[in-house]
Short mmCIF file of C-alpha atoms and ligand atoms in Angstrom, two decimals:
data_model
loop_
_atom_site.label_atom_id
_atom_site.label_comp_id
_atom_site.label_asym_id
_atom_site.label_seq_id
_atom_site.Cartn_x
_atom_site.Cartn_y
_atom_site.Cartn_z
CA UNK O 1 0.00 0.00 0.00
CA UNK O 2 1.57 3.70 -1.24
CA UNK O 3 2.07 6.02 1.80
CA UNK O 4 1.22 9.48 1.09
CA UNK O 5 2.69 12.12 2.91
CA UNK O 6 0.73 12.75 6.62
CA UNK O 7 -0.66 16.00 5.89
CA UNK O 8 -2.82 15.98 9.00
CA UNK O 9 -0.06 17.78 10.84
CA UNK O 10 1.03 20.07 8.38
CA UNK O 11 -0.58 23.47 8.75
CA UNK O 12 0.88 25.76 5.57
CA UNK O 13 4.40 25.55 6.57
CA UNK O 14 3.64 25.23 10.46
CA UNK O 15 3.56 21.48 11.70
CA UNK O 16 0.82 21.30 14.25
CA UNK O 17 -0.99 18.81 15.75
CA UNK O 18 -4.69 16.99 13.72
CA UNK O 19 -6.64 19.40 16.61
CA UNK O 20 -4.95 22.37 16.67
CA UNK O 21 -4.83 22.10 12.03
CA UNK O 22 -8.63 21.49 12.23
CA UNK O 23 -8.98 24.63 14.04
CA UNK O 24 -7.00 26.89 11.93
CA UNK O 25 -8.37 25.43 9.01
CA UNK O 26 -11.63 26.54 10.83
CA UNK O 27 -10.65 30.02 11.49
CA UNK O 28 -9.16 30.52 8.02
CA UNK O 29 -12.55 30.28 6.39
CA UNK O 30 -14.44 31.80 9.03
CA UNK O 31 -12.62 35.29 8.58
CA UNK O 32 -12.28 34.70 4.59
CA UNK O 33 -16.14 34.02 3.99
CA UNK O 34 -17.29 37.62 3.50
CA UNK O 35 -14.91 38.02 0.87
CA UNK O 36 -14.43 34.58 -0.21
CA UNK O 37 -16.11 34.52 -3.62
CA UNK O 38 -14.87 38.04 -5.04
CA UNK O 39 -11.27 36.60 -3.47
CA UNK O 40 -12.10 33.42 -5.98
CA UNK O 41 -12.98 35.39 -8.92
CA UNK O 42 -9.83 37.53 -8.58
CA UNK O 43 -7.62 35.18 -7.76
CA UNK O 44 -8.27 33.05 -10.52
CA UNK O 45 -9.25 35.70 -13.05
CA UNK O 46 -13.22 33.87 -12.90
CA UNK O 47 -11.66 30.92 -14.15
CA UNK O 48 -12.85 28.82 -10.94
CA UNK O 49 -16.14 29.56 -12.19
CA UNK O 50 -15.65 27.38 -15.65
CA UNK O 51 -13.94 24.58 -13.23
CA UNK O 52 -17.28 24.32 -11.36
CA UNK O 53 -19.01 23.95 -14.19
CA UNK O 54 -17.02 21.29 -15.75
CA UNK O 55 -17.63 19.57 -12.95
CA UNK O 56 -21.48 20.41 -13.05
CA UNK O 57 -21.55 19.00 -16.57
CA UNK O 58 -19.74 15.86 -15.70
CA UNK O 59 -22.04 15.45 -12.73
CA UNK O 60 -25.21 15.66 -15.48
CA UNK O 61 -23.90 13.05 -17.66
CA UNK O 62 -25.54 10.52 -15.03
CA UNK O 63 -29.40 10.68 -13.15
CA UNK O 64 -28.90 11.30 -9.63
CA UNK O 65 -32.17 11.87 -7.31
CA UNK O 66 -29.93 12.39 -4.10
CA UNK O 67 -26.85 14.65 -4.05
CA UNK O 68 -24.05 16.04 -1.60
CA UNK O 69 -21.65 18.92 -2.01
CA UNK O 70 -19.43 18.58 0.46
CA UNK O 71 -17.44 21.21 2.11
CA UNK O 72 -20.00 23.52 -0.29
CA UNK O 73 -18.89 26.39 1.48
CA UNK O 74 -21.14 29.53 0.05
CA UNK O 75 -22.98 26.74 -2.72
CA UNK O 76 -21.40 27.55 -5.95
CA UNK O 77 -21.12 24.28 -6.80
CA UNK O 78 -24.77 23.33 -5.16
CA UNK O 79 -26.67 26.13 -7.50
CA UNK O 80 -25.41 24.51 -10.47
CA UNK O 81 -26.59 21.15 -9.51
CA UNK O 82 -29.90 22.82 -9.15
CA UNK O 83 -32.47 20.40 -11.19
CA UNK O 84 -30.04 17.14 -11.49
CA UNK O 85 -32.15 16.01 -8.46
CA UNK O 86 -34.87 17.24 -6.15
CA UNK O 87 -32.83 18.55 -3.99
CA UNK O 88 -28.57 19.24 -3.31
CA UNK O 89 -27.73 19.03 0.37
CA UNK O 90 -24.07 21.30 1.44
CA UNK O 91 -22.23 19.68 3.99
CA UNK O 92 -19.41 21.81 5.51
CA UNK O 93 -18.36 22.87 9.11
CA UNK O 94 -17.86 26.52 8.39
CA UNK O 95 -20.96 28.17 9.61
CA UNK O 96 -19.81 31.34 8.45
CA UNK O 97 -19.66 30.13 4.56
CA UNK O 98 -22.90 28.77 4.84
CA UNK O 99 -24.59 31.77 6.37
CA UNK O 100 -22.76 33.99 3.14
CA UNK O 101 -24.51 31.22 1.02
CA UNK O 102 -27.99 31.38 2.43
CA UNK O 103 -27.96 34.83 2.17
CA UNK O 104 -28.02 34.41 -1.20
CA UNK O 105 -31.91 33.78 -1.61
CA UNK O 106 -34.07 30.81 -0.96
CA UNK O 107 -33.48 27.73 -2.95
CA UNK O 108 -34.09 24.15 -2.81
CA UNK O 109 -30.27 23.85 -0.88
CA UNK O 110 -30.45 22.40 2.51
CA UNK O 111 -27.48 23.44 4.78
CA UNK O 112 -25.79 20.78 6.91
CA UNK O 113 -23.09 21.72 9.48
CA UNK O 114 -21.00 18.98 9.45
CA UNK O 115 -16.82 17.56 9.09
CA UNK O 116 -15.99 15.60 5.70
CA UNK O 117 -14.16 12.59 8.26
CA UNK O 118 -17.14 12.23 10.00
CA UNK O 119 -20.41 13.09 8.00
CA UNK O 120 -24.03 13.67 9.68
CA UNK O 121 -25.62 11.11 6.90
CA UNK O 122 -26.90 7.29 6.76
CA UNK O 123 -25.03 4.50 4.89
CA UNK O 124 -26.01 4.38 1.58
CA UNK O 125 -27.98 7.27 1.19
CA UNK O 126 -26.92 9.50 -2.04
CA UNK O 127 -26.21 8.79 -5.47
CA UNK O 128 -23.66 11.54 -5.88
CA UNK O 129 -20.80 13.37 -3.89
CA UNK O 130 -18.83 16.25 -5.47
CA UNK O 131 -16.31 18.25 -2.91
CA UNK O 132 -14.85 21.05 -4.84
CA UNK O 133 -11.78 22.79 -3.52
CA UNK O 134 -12.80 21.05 -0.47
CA UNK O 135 -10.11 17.91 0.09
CA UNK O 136 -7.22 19.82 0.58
CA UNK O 137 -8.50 21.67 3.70
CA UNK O 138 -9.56 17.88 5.09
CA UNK O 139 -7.29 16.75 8.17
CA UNK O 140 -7.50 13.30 7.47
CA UNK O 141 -8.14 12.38 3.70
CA UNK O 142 -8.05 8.78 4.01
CA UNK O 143 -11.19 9.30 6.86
CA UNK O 144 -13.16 11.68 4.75
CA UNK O 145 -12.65 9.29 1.32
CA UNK O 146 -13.90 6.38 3.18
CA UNK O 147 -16.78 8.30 4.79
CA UNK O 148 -17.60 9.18 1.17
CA UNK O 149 -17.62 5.85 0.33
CA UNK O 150 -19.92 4.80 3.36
CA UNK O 151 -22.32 7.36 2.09
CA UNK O 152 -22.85 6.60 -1.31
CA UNK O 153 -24.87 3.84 -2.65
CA UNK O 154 -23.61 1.20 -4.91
CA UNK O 155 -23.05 2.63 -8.13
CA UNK O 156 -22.80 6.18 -6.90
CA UNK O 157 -20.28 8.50 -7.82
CA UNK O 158 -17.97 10.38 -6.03
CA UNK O 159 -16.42 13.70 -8.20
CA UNK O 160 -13.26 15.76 -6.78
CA UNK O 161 -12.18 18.91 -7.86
CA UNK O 162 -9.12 19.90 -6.40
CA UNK O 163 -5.61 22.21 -6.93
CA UNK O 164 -3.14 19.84 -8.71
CA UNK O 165 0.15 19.88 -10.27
CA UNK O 166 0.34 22.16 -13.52
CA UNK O 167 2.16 20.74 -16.56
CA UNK O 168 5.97 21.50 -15.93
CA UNK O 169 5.95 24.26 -18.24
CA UNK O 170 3.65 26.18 -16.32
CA UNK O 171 5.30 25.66 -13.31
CA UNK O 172 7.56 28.40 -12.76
CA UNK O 173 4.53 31.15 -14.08
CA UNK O 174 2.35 29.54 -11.80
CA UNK O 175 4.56 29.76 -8.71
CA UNK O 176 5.71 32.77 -9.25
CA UNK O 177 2.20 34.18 -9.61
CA UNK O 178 1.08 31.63 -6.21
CA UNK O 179 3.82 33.48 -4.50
CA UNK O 180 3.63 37.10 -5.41
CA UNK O 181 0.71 37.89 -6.40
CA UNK O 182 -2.32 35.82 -4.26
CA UNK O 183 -1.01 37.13 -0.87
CA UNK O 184 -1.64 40.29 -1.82
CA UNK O 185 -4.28 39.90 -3.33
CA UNK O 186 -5.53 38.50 -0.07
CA UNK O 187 -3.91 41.10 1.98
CA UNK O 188 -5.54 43.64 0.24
CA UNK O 189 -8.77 42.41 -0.69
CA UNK O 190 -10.12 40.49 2.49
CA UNK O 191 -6.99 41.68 4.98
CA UNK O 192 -6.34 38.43 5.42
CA UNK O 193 -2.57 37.70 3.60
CA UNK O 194 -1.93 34.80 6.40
CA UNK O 195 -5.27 33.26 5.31
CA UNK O 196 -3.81 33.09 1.51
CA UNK O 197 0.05 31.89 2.33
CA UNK O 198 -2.45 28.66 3.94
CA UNK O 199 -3.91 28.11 0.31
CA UNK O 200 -0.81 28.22 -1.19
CA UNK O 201 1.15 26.11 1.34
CA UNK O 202 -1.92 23.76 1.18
CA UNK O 203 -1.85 23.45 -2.43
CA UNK O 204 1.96 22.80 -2.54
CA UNK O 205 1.67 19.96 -0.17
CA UNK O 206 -1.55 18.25 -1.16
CA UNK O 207 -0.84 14.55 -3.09
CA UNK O 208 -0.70 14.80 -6.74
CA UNK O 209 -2.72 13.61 -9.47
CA UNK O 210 -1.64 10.25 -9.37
CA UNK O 211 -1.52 10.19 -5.55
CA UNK O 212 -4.76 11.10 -5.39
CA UNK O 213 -6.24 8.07 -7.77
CA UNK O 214 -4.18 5.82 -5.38
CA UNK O 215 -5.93 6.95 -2.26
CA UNK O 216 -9.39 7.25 -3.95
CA UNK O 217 -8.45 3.35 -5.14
CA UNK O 218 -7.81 2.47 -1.09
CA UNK O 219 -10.89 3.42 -0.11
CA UNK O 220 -12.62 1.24 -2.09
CA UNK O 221 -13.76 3.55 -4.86
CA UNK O 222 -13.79 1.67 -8.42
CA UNK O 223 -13.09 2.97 -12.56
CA UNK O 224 -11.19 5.87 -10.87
CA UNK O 225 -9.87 8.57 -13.11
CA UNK O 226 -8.85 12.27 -13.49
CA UNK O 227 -9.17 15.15 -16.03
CA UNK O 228 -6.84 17.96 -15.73
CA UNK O 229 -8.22 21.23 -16.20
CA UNK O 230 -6.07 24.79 -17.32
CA UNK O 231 -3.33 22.23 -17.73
CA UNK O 232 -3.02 20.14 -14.32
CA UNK O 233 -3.47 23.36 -12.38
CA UNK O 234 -7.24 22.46 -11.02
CA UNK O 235 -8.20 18.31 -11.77
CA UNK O 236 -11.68 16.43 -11.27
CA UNK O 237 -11.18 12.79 -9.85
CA UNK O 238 -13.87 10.68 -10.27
CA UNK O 239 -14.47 7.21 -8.87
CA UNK O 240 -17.38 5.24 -8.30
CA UNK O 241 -18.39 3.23 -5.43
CA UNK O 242 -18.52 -0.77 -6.35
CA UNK O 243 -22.06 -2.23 -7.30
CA UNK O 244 -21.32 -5.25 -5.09
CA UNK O 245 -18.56 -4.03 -2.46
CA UNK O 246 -20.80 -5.89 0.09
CA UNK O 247 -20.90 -2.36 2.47
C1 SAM C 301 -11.93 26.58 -0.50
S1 SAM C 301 -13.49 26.43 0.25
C2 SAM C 301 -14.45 25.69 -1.04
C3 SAM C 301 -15.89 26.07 -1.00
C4 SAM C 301 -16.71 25.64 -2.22
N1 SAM C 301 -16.72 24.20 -2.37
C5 SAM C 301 -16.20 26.28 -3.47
O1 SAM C 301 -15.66 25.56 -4.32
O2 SAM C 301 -16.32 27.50 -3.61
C6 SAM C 301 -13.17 25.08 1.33
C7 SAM C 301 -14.33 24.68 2.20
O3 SAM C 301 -13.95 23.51 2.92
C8 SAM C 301 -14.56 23.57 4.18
N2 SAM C 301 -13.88 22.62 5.09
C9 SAM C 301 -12.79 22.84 5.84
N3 SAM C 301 -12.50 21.74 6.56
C10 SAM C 301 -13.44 20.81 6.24
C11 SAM C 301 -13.71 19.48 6.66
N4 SAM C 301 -12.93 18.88 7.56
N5 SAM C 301 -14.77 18.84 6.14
C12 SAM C 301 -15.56 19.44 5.22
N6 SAM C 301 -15.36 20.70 4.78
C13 SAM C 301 -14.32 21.38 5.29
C14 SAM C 301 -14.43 25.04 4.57
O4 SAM C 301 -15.30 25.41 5.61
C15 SAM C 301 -14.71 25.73 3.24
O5 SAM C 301 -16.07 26.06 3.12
#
């Protein structure tokens, strides 16, 4: 079995302990969330948006009547699964994202306060998972992949969209502009340049395309694959859970 690197004790830069990482994760999005989306669409020059809706368009190519978006933060993702079923439940432990999400409007989202290694949900209970930008901020990946797992039914699909690693090319344009520019960016915009060296650390550290199939594979998810997007520098993983895994 690979070993991936323990990232539940690496905090950016700062090794800390699973607890104490949980928590800053915590207060990292709970001070970002007012400014979280306009931070997304600078950041990325609105390019996030067309990630989300790859994803939304991959998650359409198959009926699914009961659907999670996990770690949904404000429910980007969640509006544009809007009609695939009857209705898109967000799971995700920062209260403050939710709260900037519901006051969006009313809409057939139901909010669920709860942690990606231990989720609030039955056995068997949804057809489809999608967690976008969501993983990386997960203390224990191996927990939250097999609680993903546990939720889905057999034959339900579990879609990732995640930071990756860019094509080499790319490499040095895209650190360079990780480095210099998002801070601040974040510094300036939300006031909160310590909350953007974490995404950047986080994204530096997180496993890579392949190392992500692998641990997708060891929790029991089946016909896994990926799809880089903007050249490796976002990626959807998909994997579906067994017909017969006898869970
Ligand atoms: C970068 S935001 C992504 C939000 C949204 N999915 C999007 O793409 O805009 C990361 C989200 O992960 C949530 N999060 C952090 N730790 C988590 C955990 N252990 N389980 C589930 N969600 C978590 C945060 O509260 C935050 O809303």
């Amino acid at each position: 079995m690979q070993r991936m690197p323990d990232l539940s004790h690496s905090f950016g830069r700062r090794q800390v302990d699973p607890q104490q990482r949980r928590q800053l994760v915590r207060n990292v999005f709970a001070r970002v969330a007012p400014r979280y989306d306009l931070m997304n669409d600078l950041m990325s020059l609105g390019v996030h948006r067309y990630w989300k809706r790859v994803l939304a368009r991959q998650a359409r190519q198959r009926p699914a009547a009961d659907i999670l978006d996990l770690a949904g933060g404000t429910g980007d993702v969640a509006r544009l699964l809007l009609g695939l079923g009857p209705r898109v439940l967000v799971c995700d432990p920062g209260l403050e994202m939710m709260q900037v999400g519901r006051a969006r409007g009313a809409s057939p989202i139901h909010w669920l306060a709860g942690c990606a290694e231990a989720l609030p949900l039955p056995d068997a209970s949804l057809d489809l998972v999608t967690i976008a930008f969501g993983i990386r901020n997960v203390t224990r990946i191996e927990a939250a992949l097999a609680e993903m797992h546990r939720v889905l039914r057999p034959g339900g699909r579990l879609l990732c969209l995640e930071f990756s690693r860019p094509a080499a090319w790319l490499r040095p344009f895209y650190d360079a502009y990780s480095r210099l520019v998002i801070p601040r960016l974040g510094a300036w915009v939300s006031g909160n340049p310590d909350a953007y060296h974490y995404l950047i650390d986080s994204i530096r550290v997180f496993p890579d395309q392949r190392e992500l199939c692998t641990l997708f594979e060891q929790a029991g998810f089946e016909t896994v694959a990926y799809r880089n997007l903007s050249f490796g520098i976002a990626c959807i993983h998909s994997g579906t859970r067994p017909s017969a895994d006898g869970g």
